[in-house]
mmCIF file of C-alpha atoms in Angstrom:
data_model
loop_
_atom_site.group_PDB
_atom_site.id
_atom_site.type_symbol
_atom_site.label_atom_id
_atom_site.label_comp_id
_atom_site.label_asym_id
_atom_site.label_seq_id
_atom_site.Cartn_x
_atom_site.Cartn_y
_atom_site.Cartn_z
ATOM 1 C CA MET S 96 -71.026 -48.817 57.162
ATOM 2 C CA SER S 97 -73.080 -45.739 56.662
ATOM 3 C CA GLY S 98 -76.382 -46.297 54.786
ATOM 4 C CA TRP S 99 -75.524 -43.879 51.915
ATOM 5 C CA ARG S 100 -72.191 -45.613 51.331
ATOM 6 C CA GLU S 101 -73.839 -49.055 51.047
ATOM 7 C CA LEU S 102 -76.454 -47.517 48.608
ATOM 8 C CA TYR S 103 -73.784 -45.871 46.434
ATOM 9 C CA LYS S 104 -71.550 -48.968 46.293
ATOM 10 C CA LYS S 105 -74.427 -51.182 45.465
ATOM 11 C CA THR S 106 -75.489 -48.769 42.639
ATOM 12 C CA VAL S 107 -71.978 -48.651 41.209
ATOM 13 C CA MET S 108 -71.045 -52.350 41.515
ATOM 14 C CA ARG S 109 -74.503 -53.905 40.672
ATOM 15 C CA GLU S 110 -76.683 -51.544 38.832
ATOM 16 C CA PHE S 111 -74.426 -49.813 36.334
ATOM 17 C CA ALA S 112 -73.533 -52.989 34.502
ATOM 18 C CA HIS S 113 -77.161 -53.645 33.695
ATOM 19 C CA LYS S 114 -77.711 -50.333 31.941
ATOM 20 C CA LYS S 115 -77.384 -49.545 28.212
ATOM 21 C CA ALA S 116 -76.401 -46.030 26.940
ATOM 22 C CA LEU S 117 -76.182 -44.268 23.537
ATOM 23 C CA ILE S 118 -74.027 -41.239 23.351
ATOM 24 C CA ILE S 119 -74.757 -38.897 20.436
ATOM 25 C CA GLY S 120 -72.573 -35.919 19.663
ATOM 26 C CA ASP S 121 -69.152 -34.611 18.555
ATOM 27 C CA LEU S 122 -66.713 -37.502 18.561
ATOM 28 C CA MET S 123 -63.149 -36.361 18.987
ATOM 29 C CA VAL S 124 -59.635 -37.613 19.424
ATOM 30 C CA ASP S 125 -57.219 -36.006 21.916
ATOM 31 C CA GLU S 126 -53.630 -36.186 20.872
ATOM 32 C CA TYR S 127 -50.740 -35.587 23.339
ATOM 33 C CA ILE S 128 -47.093 -34.995 22.170
ATOM 34 C CA THR S 129 -44.746 -34.797 25.115
ATOM 35 C CA GLY S 130 -41.095 -34.254 25.603
ATOM 36 C CA MET S 131 -38.426 -32.233 27.252
ATOM 37 C CA VAL S 132 -37.573 -28.467 26.631
ATOM 38 C CA CYS S 133 -33.916 -27.679 27.237
ATOM 39 C CA ARG S 134 -33.325 -24.864 24.796
ATOM 40 C CA ILE S 135 -34.883 -22.005 22.770
ATOM 41 C CA SER S 136 -34.892 -22.214 18.950
ATOM 42 C CA PRO S 137 -32.343 -20.088 17.145
ATOM 43 C CA GLU S 138 -35.035 -19.559 14.390
ATOM 44 C CA ALA S 139 -37.622 -17.853 16.593
ATOM 45 C CA PRO S 140 -38.111 -17.147 20.389
ATOM 46 C CA VAL S 141 -39.895 -20.512 20.927
ATOM 47 C CA PRO S 142 -38.953 -23.560 22.957
ATOM 48 C CA ILE S 143 -37.712 -26.685 21.201
ATOM 49 C CA LEU S 144 -39.576 -29.751 22.327
ATOM 50 C CA ASP S 145 -37.415 -32.979 22.261
ATOM 51 C CA PHE S 146 -39.956 -35.570 21.414
ATOM 52 C CA GLU S 147 -40.511 -38.483 23.898
ATOM 53 C CA GLU S 148 -44.032 -39.761 23.502
ATOM 54 C CA ARG S 149 -47.203 -39.524 21.403
ATOM 55 C CA ARG S 150 -50.434 -40.634 23.052
ATOM 56 C CA LEU S 151 -54.048 -40.752 21.770
ATOM 57 C CA GLU S 152 -57.214 -40.610 23.920
ATOM 58 C CA ALA S 153 -60.890 -40.323 23.368
ATOM 59 C CA GLY S 154 -62.088 -36.717 23.567
ATOM 60 C CA GLY S 155 -65.436 -34.821 23.464
ATOM 61 C CA ALA S 156 -68.401 -37.017 23.084
ATOM 62 C CA SER S 157 -65.982 -39.993 22.794
ATOM 63 C CA ASN S 158 -64.805 -39.324 26.258
ATOM 64 C CA VAL S 159 -68.368 -39.449 27.585
ATOM 65 C CA ALA S 160 -68.770 -42.885 25.915
ATOM 66 C CA HIS S 161 -65.358 -43.939 27.428
ATOM 67 C CA ASN S 162 -66.544 -42.853 30.864
ATOM 68 C CA ILE S 163 -69.850 -44.705 30.781
ATOM 69 C CA ARG S 164 -68.232 -47.815 29.354
ATOM 70 C CA CYS S 165 -65.506 -47.726 32.076
ATOM 71 C CA LEU S 166 -68.263 -47.429 34.729
ATOM 72 C CA GLY S 167 -69.589 -50.752 33.434
ATOM 73 C CA ALA S 168 -72.589 -49.958 31.279
ATOM 74 C CA GLU S 169 -73.202 -51.286 27.771
ATOM 75 C CA THR S 170 -72.332 -48.425 25.499
ATOM 76 C CA ALA S 171 -72.848 -47.287 21.890
ATOM 77 C CA VAL S 172 -71.939 -44.037 20.115
ATOM 78 C CA ALA S 173 -73.395 -42.087 17.188
ATOM 79 C CA GLY S 174 -71.606 -39.169 15.418
ATOM 80 C CA THR S 175 -69.141 -38.500 12.643
ATOM 81 C CA ALA S 176 -65.633 -39.764 12.162
ATOM 82 C CA ALA S 177 -63.825 -39.894 8.899
ATOM 83 C CA GLU S 178 -62.130 -42.952 7.567
ATOM 84 C CA ASP S 179 -58.676 -41.364 8.210
ATOM 85 C CA GLU S 180 -55.923 -42.219 10.671
ATOM 86 C CA MET S 181 -57.628 -40.648 13.638
ATOM 87 C CA GLY S 182 -61.129 -41.834 12.789
ATOM 88 C CA ASN S 183 -59.887 -45.379 12.374
ATOM 89 C CA TRP S 184 -58.000 -45.253 15.646
ATOM 90 C CA LEU S 185 -61.098 -44.150 17.403
ATOM 91 C CA ARG S 186 -63.237 -47.016 15.846
ATOM 92 C CA ASN S 187 -60.578 -49.580 16.913
ATOM 93 C CA HIS S 188 -60.271 -48.020 20.364
ATOM 94 C CA PHE S 189 -64.090 -48.272 20.867
ATOM 95 C CA GLN S 190 -64.179 -51.756 19.564
ATOM 96 C CA GLU S 191 -61.431 -52.893 21.905
ATOM 97 C CA MET S 192 -63.464 -51.446 24.833
ATOM 98 C CA GLY S 193 -66.626 -53.073 23.694
ATOM 99 C CA ILE S 194 -68.401 -49.913 22.526
ATOM 100 C CA ALA S 195 -70.645 -50.301 19.532
ATOM 101 C CA THR S 196 -69.580 -48.209 16.618
ATOM 102 C CA GLN S 197 -72.358 -48.796 13.970
ATOM 103 C CA GLY S 198 -73.584 -45.247 14.568
ATOM 104 C CA MET S 199 -70.222 -43.682 13.509
ATOM 105 C CA ILE S 200 -70.837 -42.002 10.109
ATOM 106 C CA ALA S 201 -67.975 -41.083 7.740
ATOM 107 C CA GLU S 202 -69.451 -37.960 6.045
ATOM 108 C CA VAL S 203 -67.796 -37.227 2.646
ATOM 109 C CA GLY S 204 -65.446 -34.256 2.923
ATOM 110 C CA ARG S 205 -65.546 -34.087 6.777
ATOM 111 C CA THR S 206 -62.440 -34.693 8.789
ATOM 112 C CA THR S 207 -62.136 -36.346 12.210
ATOM 113 C CA THR S 208 -61.907 -33.693 14.953
ATOM 114 C CA VAL S 209 -58.542 -33.796 16.646
ATOM 115 C CA LYS S 210 -57.070 -31.638 19.373
ATOM 116 C CA THR S 211 -53.304 -31.880 19.537
ATOM 117 C CA ARG S 212 -51.564 -30.786 22.752
ATOM 118 C CA TYR S 213 -47.782 -30.273 22.991
ATOM 119 C CA ALA S 214 -46.538 -30.450 26.630
ATOM 120 C CA THR S 215 -43.498 -30.793 28.856
ATOM 121 C CA LYS S 216 -43.519 -31.852 32.454
ATOM 122 C CA GLY S 217 -47.304 -31.459 32.644
ATOM 123 C CA GLN S 218 -47.163 -27.872 31.190
ATOM 124 C CA GLN S 219 -49.017 -27.368 27.996
ATOM 125 C CA LEU S 220 -46.985 -25.446 25.362
ATOM 126 C CA LEU S 221 -49.446 -25.345 22.438
ATOM 127 C CA ARG S 222 -52.720 -26.710 21.235
ATOM 128 C CA ILE S 223 -53.637 -27.254 17.602
ATOM 129 C CA ASP S 224 -57.279 -27.940 16.647
ATOM 130 C CA ASN S 225 -58.081 -29.781 13.384
ATOM 131 C CA GLU S 226 -61.770 -29.749 12.932
ATOM 132 C CA ASP S 227 -64.788 -29.061 10.776
ATOM 133 C CA ASP S 228 -67.511 -27.341 12.728
ATOM 134 C CA ARG S 229 -70.089 -26.915 9.881
ATOM 135 C CA GLU S 230 -73.515 -28.454 10.534
ATOM 136 C CA ILE S 231 -73.602 -32.099 9.436
ATOM 137 C CA ALA S 232 -75.551 -33.025 6.268
ATOM 138 C CA ASP S 233 -79.251 -33.899 6.486
ATOM 139 C CA SER S 234 -78.350 -37.397 5.247
ATOM 140 C CA THR S 235 -75.986 -37.825 8.097
ATOM 141 C CA LYS S 236 -78.593 -36.684 10.606
ATOM 142 C CA GLU S 237 -81.102 -39.248 9.124
ATOM 143 C CA LYS S 238 -78.490 -42.034 9.551
ATOM 144 C CA ILE S 239 -77.846 -41.022 13.210
ATOM 145 C CA TYR S 240 -81.545 -40.685 13.899
ATOM 146 C CA GLY S 241 -82.301 -44.087 12.171
ATOM 147 C CA TYR S 242 -79.694 -45.673 14.406
ATOM 148 C CA LEU S 243 -81.367 -44.196 17.449
ATOM 149 C CA VAL S 244 -84.812 -45.487 16.308
ATOM 150 C CA LYS S 245 -83.342 -48.856 15.747
ATOM 151 C CA MET S 246 -81.884 -48.972 19.273
ATOM 152 C CA ILE S 247 -84.383 -46.953 21.307
ATOM 153 C CA SER S 248 -86.386 -49.896 22.764
ATOM 154 C CA THR S 249 -83.214 -51.459 24.264
ATOM 155 C CA LEU S 250 -81.873 -48.195 25.832
ATOM 156 C CA ASP S 251 -81.907 -46.852 29.409
ATOM 157 C CA LEU S 252 -80.356 -43.477 28.581
ATOM 158 C CA VAL S 253 -79.190 -41.199 25.847
ATOM 159 C CA VAL S 254 -76.581 -38.559 26.418
ATOM 160 C CA LEU S 255 -76.239 -35.559 23.935
ATOM 161 C CA SER S 256 -72.701 -34.269 24.003
ATOM 162 C CA ASP S 257 -72.522 -31.077 22.016
ATOM 163 C CA TYR S 258 -69.178 -29.359 21.544
ATOM 164 C CA LYS S 259 -70.504 -27.159 18.726
ATOM 165 C CA LYS S 260 -68.622 -29.196 16.049
ATOM 166 C CA GLY S 261 -71.701 -29.769 13.898
ATOM 167 C CA VAL S 262 -73.457 -32.953 14.926
ATOM 168 C CA LEU S 263 -76.065 -31.201 17.203
ATOM 169 C CA ASN S 264 -76.142 -27.688 15.716
ATOM 170 C CA ASP S 265 -79.703 -28.162 14.396
ATOM 171 C CA ALA S 266 -82.278 -27.394 17.119
ATOM 172 C CA GLY S 267 -84.959 -29.353 15.293
ATOM 173 C CA PHE S 268 -82.715 -32.457 15.155
ATOM 174 C CA VAL S 269 -82.111 -32.138 18.834
ATOM 175 C CA GLN S 270 -85.807 -31.846 19.628
ATOM 176 C CA ARG S 271 -86.575 -35.011 17.500
ATOM 177 C CA ILE S 272 -84.225 -36.975 19.620
ATOM 178 C CA ILE S 273 -85.631 -35.729 22.852
ATOM 179 C CA LYS S 274 -89.190 -36.410 21.713
ATOM 180 C CA LEU S 275 -88.343 -39.996 20.768
ATOM 181 C CA CYS S 276 -86.612 -40.552 24.206
ATOM 182 C CA ARG S 277 -89.630 -39.161 26.077
ATOM 183 C CA LYS S 278 -92.006 -41.430 23.978
ATOM 184 C CA TYR S 279 -90.032 -44.547 24.999
ATOM 185 C CA HIS S 280 -89.342 -43.298 28.688
ATOM 186 C CA VAL S 281 -85.592 -43.225 28.040
ATOM 187 C CA LEU S 282 -83.570 -40.740 30.251
ATOM 188 C CA ILE S 283 -81.972 -38.002 28.137
ATOM 189 C CA SER S 284 -79.230 -35.789 29.471
ATOM 190 C CA ILE S 285 -77.448 -32.949 27.637
ATOM 191 C CA ASP S 286 -73.972 -31.462 27.952
ATOM 192 C CA SER S 287 -73.921 -28.586 25.491
ATOM 193 C CA LYS S 288 -71.946 -25.421 24.721
ATOM 194 C CA SER S 289 -74.866 -24.166 22.572
ATOM 195 C CA ARG S 290 -76.700 -20.917 23.264
ATOM 196 C CA ASN S 291 -79.730 -22.308 21.482
ATOM 197 C CA ILE S 292 -81.017 -23.671 24.751
ATOM 198 C CA SER S 293 -84.792 -23.724 23.785
ATOM 199 C CA ALA S 294 -84.022 -26.909 21.879
ATOM 200 C CA PHE S 295 -83.568 -28.730 25.244
ATOM 201 C CA GLU S 296 -87.240 -28.708 26.172
ATOM 202 C CA ASN S 297 -88.210 -31.759 28.252
ATOM 203 C CA ALA S 298 -84.750 -33.125 28.560
ATOM 204 C CA ASP S 299 -84.245 -34.748 31.998
ATOM 205 C CA PHE S 300 -81.306 -32.510 32.827
ATOM 206 C CA VAL S 301 -78.811 -30.193 31.099
ATOM 207 C CA LYS S 302 -75.280 -29.768 32.377
ATOM 208 C CA PRO S 303 -73.341 -26.609 31.443
ATOM 209 C CA ASN S 304 -70.465 -25.358 33.321
ATOM 210 C CA ASN S 305 -70.412 -21.880 34.942
ATOM 211 C CA GLN S 306 -68.992 -20.055 31.893
ATOM 212 C CA GLU S 307 -71.380 -21.893 29.473
ATOM 213 C CA LEU S 308 -74.362 -20.917 31.691
ATOM 214 C CA ALA S 309 -73.332 -17.267 31.732
ATOM 215 C CA GLU S 310 -72.887 -17.186 27.926
ATOM 216 C CA ALA S 311 -76.137 -19.027 27.209
ATOM 217 C CA VAL S 312 -78.293 -16.508 29.206
ATOM 218 C CA GLY S 313 -76.167 -13.374 28.901
ATOM 219 C CA ILE S 314 -75.671 -12.886 32.602
ATOM 220 C CA ARG S 315 -72.221 -12.368 34.123
ATOM 221 C CA ILE S 316 -71.928 -14.586 37.124
ATOM 222 C CA GLU S 317 -69.912 -12.933 39.878
ATOM 223 C CA ASP S 318 -71.942 -13.774 42.934
ATOM 224 C CA ASP S 319 -74.664 -15.984 44.241
ATOM 225 C CA LYS S 320 -77.380 -13.629 43.300
ATOM 226 C CA ALA S 321 -76.260 -13.591 39.605
ATOM 227 C CA LEU S 322 -75.954 -17.429 39.730
ATOM 228 C CA ASN S 323 -79.475 -17.707 40.910
ATOM 229 C CA LEU S 324 -80.754 -15.371 38.138
ATOM 230 C CA ALA S 325 -78.808 -17.185 35.543
ATOM 231 C CA GLY S 326 -79.974 -20.667 36.599
ATOM 232 C CA LYS S 327 -83.582 -19.580 36.838
ATOM 233 C CA LYS S 328 -83.482 -18.034 33.430
ATOM 234 C CA TYR S 329 -81.686 -21.096 31.768
ATOM 235 C CA LEU S 330 -84.182 -23.440 33.257
ATOM 236 C CA GLU S 331 -87.116 -21.317 32.079
ATOM 237 C CA GLU S 332 -85.823 -20.686 28.561
ATOM 238 C CA SER S 333 -84.590 -24.294 28.027
ATOM 239 C CA GLY S 334 -87.664 -26.030 29.275
ATOM 240 C CA ALA S 335 -85.404 -28.820 30.784
ATOM 241 C CA ARG S 336 -86.535 -30.570 33.875
ATOM 242 C CA ALA S 337 -83.404 -29.859 35.797
ATOM 243 C CA LEU S 338 -80.191 -27.818 35.463
ATOM 244 C CA VAL S 339 -76.921 -29.126 36.718
ATOM 245 C CA VAL S 340 -74.065 -26.547 36.821
ATOM 246 C CA THR S 341 -70.450 -27.604 37.322
ATOM 247 C CA ARG S 342 -68.580 -24.912 39.119
ATOM 248 C CA GLY S 343 -65.072 -26.203 39.438
ATOM 249 C CA SER S 344 -63.707 -26.083 43.020
ATOM 250 C CA LYS S 345 -67.058 -24.731 44.140
ATOM 251 C CA GLY S 346 -68.756 -28.054 43.317
ATOM 252 C CA ILE S 347 -72.037 -28.509 41.585
ATOM 253 C CA SER S 348 -75.368 -26.548 41.761
ATOM 254 C CA VAL S 349 -78.686 -28.135 40.869
ATOM 255 C CA PHE S 350 -81.626 -26.063 39.727
ATOM 256 C CA THR S 351 -85.132 -27.338 39.497
ATOM 257 C CA ALA S 352 -88.423 -25.579 38.948
ATOM 258 C CA SER S 353 -89.871 -26.935 42.181
ATOM 259 C CA GLY S 354 -86.852 -26.953 44.394
ATOM 260 C CA GLY S 355 -84.877 -23.831 43.540
ATOM 261 C CA ARG S 356 -81.024 -24.261 43.793
ATOM 262 C CA LYS S 357 -79.138 -26.803 45.822
ATOM 263 C CA ASP S 358 -75.386 -26.795 46.136
ATOM 264 C CA TYR S 359 -73.058 -29.865 46.415
ATOM 265 C CA THR S 360 -69.442 -29.363 47.469
ATOM 266 C CA ALA S 361 -66.597 -30.804 45.489
ATOM 267 C CA LYS S 362 -64.210 -33.345 46.938
ATOM 268 C CA ASP S 363 -61.099 -31.778 48.345
ATOM 269 C CA VAL S 364 -58.270 -33.194 46.410
ATOM 270 C CA GLN S 365 -55.045 -32.047 44.742
ATOM 271 C CA VAL S 366 -56.086 -30.994 41.220
ATOM 272 C CA TYR S 367 -53.738 -31.802 38.325
ATOM 273 C CA ASP S 368 -56.043 -31.606 35.333
ATOM 274 C CA VAL S 369 -59.744 -30.722 34.997
ATOM 275 C CA CYS S 370 -59.857 -31.736 31.300
ATOM 276 C CA GLY S 371 -62.741 -34.157 30.785
ATOM 277 C CA ALA S 372 -64.212 -33.721 34.346
ATOM 278 C CA GLY S 373 -67.462 -32.512 33.009
ATOM 279 C CA ASP S 374 -67.816 -35.621 30.897
ATOM 280 C CA THR S 375 -67.258 -37.679 34.053
ATOM 281 C CA VAL S 376 -69.991 -35.752 35.839
ATOM 282 C CA ILE S 377 -72.677 -36.121 33.194
ATOM 283 C CA SER S 378 -71.789 -39.880 32.785
ATOM 284 C CA ALA S 379 -72.020 -40.622 36.533
ATOM 285 C CA ILE S 380 -75.169 -38.584 37.148
ATOM 286 C CA SER S 381 -77.011 -40.159 34.080
ATOM 287 C CA LEU S 382 -76.099 -43.651 35.099
ATOM 288 C CA ALA S 383 -76.994 -43.042 38.791
ATOM 289 C CA LEU S 384 -80.401 -41.675 37.882
ATOM 290 C CA VAL S 385 -81.398 -44.593 35.655
ATOM 291 C CA SER S 386 -80.118 -46.896 38.400
ATOM 292 C CA GLY S 387 -82.739 -45.569 40.832
ATOM 293 C CA LEU S 388 -80.748 -42.839 42.767
ATOM 294 C CA ALA S 389 -82.412 -39.421 43.570
ATOM 295 C CA ILE S 390 -80.825 -36.399 41.918
ATOM 296 C CA ALA S 391 -79.118 -35.388 45.203
ATOM 297 C CA ASP S 392 -77.438 -38.754 45.511
ATOM 298 C CA ALA S 393 -76.587 -38.887 41.853
ATOM 299 C CA VAL S 394 -74.819 -35.506 42.021
ATOM 300 C CA LYS S 395 -72.917 -36.449 45.258
ATOM 301 C CA LEU S 396 -71.704 -39.683 43.457
ATOM 302 C CA ALA S 397 -70.644 -37.679 40.436
ATOM 303 C CA ASN S 398 -68.621 -35.317 42.672
ATOM 304 C CA LEU S 399 -66.756 -38.352 44.005
ATOM 305 C CA ALA S 400 -66.102 -39.581 40.446
ATOM 306 C CA ALA S 401 -64.864 -36.252 39.252
ATOM 307 C CA GLY S 402 -62.610 -36.044 42.338
ATOM 308 C CA VAL S 403 -60.847 -39.146 41.025
ATOM 309 C CA VAL S 404 -60.205 -37.976 37.404
ATOM 310 C CA ILE S 405 -58.998 -34.454 38.238
ATOM 311 C CA THR S 406 -55.972 -35.989 40.161
ATOM 312 C CA ARG S 407 -54.637 -37.285 36.827
ATOM 313 C CA ILE S 408 -53.234 -35.745 33.636
ATOM 314 C CA GLY S 409 -55.320 -35.921 30.432
ATOM 315 C CA THR S 410 -58.881 -37.108 29.575
ATOM 316 C CA VAL S 411 -59.283 -40.138 31.745
ATOM 317 C CA ALA S 412 -62.199 -42.188 33.096
ATOM 318 C CA VAL S 413 -62.966 -43.672 36.506
ATOM 319 C CA THR S 414 -63.655 -47.343 37.146
ATOM 320 C CA PRO S 415 -66.253 -48.803 39.441
ATOM 321 C CA GLU S 416 -63.383 -50.014 41.766
ATOM 322 C CA GLU S 417 -61.863 -46.481 41.927
ATOM 323 C CA LEU S 418 -65.265 -44.959 42.607
ATOM 324 C CA VAL S 419 -65.908 -47.425 45.388
ATOM 325 C CA ARG S 420 -62.523 -46.572 47.016
ATOM 326 C CA SER S 421 -63.505 -42.964 46.872
ATOM 327 C CA ILE S 422 -66.782 -43.659 48.486
ATOM 328 C CA ASP S 423 -65.015 -45.529 51.233
ATOM 329 C CA GLU S 424 -62.703 -42.622 51.848
ATOM 330 C CA GLU S 425 -65.517 -40.177 52.549
#
């Protein structure tokens, strides 16, 4: 057995289960309505979907929590979810998985974010988003921050999962969270669609995808030179300690102030659905780092984890056993 394989497998099977994580961010539910299309509606030129199945899955920050829990770590969440059908489903789903839900706040007048996808034979026909992306109330921020304060001394890592749905819109709120994590030596990683990147100062790493990187710094990324310029600018303006850029089939690029840019190739697999792959990447890297792996090894392990989930349909998570099999296949 190669030395790296032994190290990775030990990390996954022994270390992950001893870690505790809190995920703060935009909790969502992904709803899938599937069926068969055999005809076009006489009322309008649209397909008629003959209903077969309705499926609910954790999405957004909820999927990050799902991923970290499936990898074996003790997990808690903080964010907003109404006391409606979808919010209650999400609470029950987390509780069944052993994920702590005391940080889920039902803010008056705010619905649970739901993304509903209609599909047939793996082909998406339509997506409907039911969401409220207003900034959360100050009282809600204080409840979430109070929950973090209560837990901070027991945590190994905090992940901020920002889908611009209101929980992490306030840069000052984000900075308060980062400063508390730094004070208690708790790793903090960020996956954000925000362009307000100066709020990420002193985060251990930030993980945008290629498009989010380009939008955040205003640089169109068409070649390696543009990627280097964008990565350098993002790192300088954000003040984060490292930048991890997910680039789809091109793998992952890591930027650090001291080491420049390093690229890590993606695992060569048949891709069926990239939905949620970024959540898997930040989950695996965060857990690997707090388990003692260097950033290079953490990214390689995350690439293997992502290579498992993109071979399936929908937002899914990888288990330690599946990740170990992927390690053995390399």
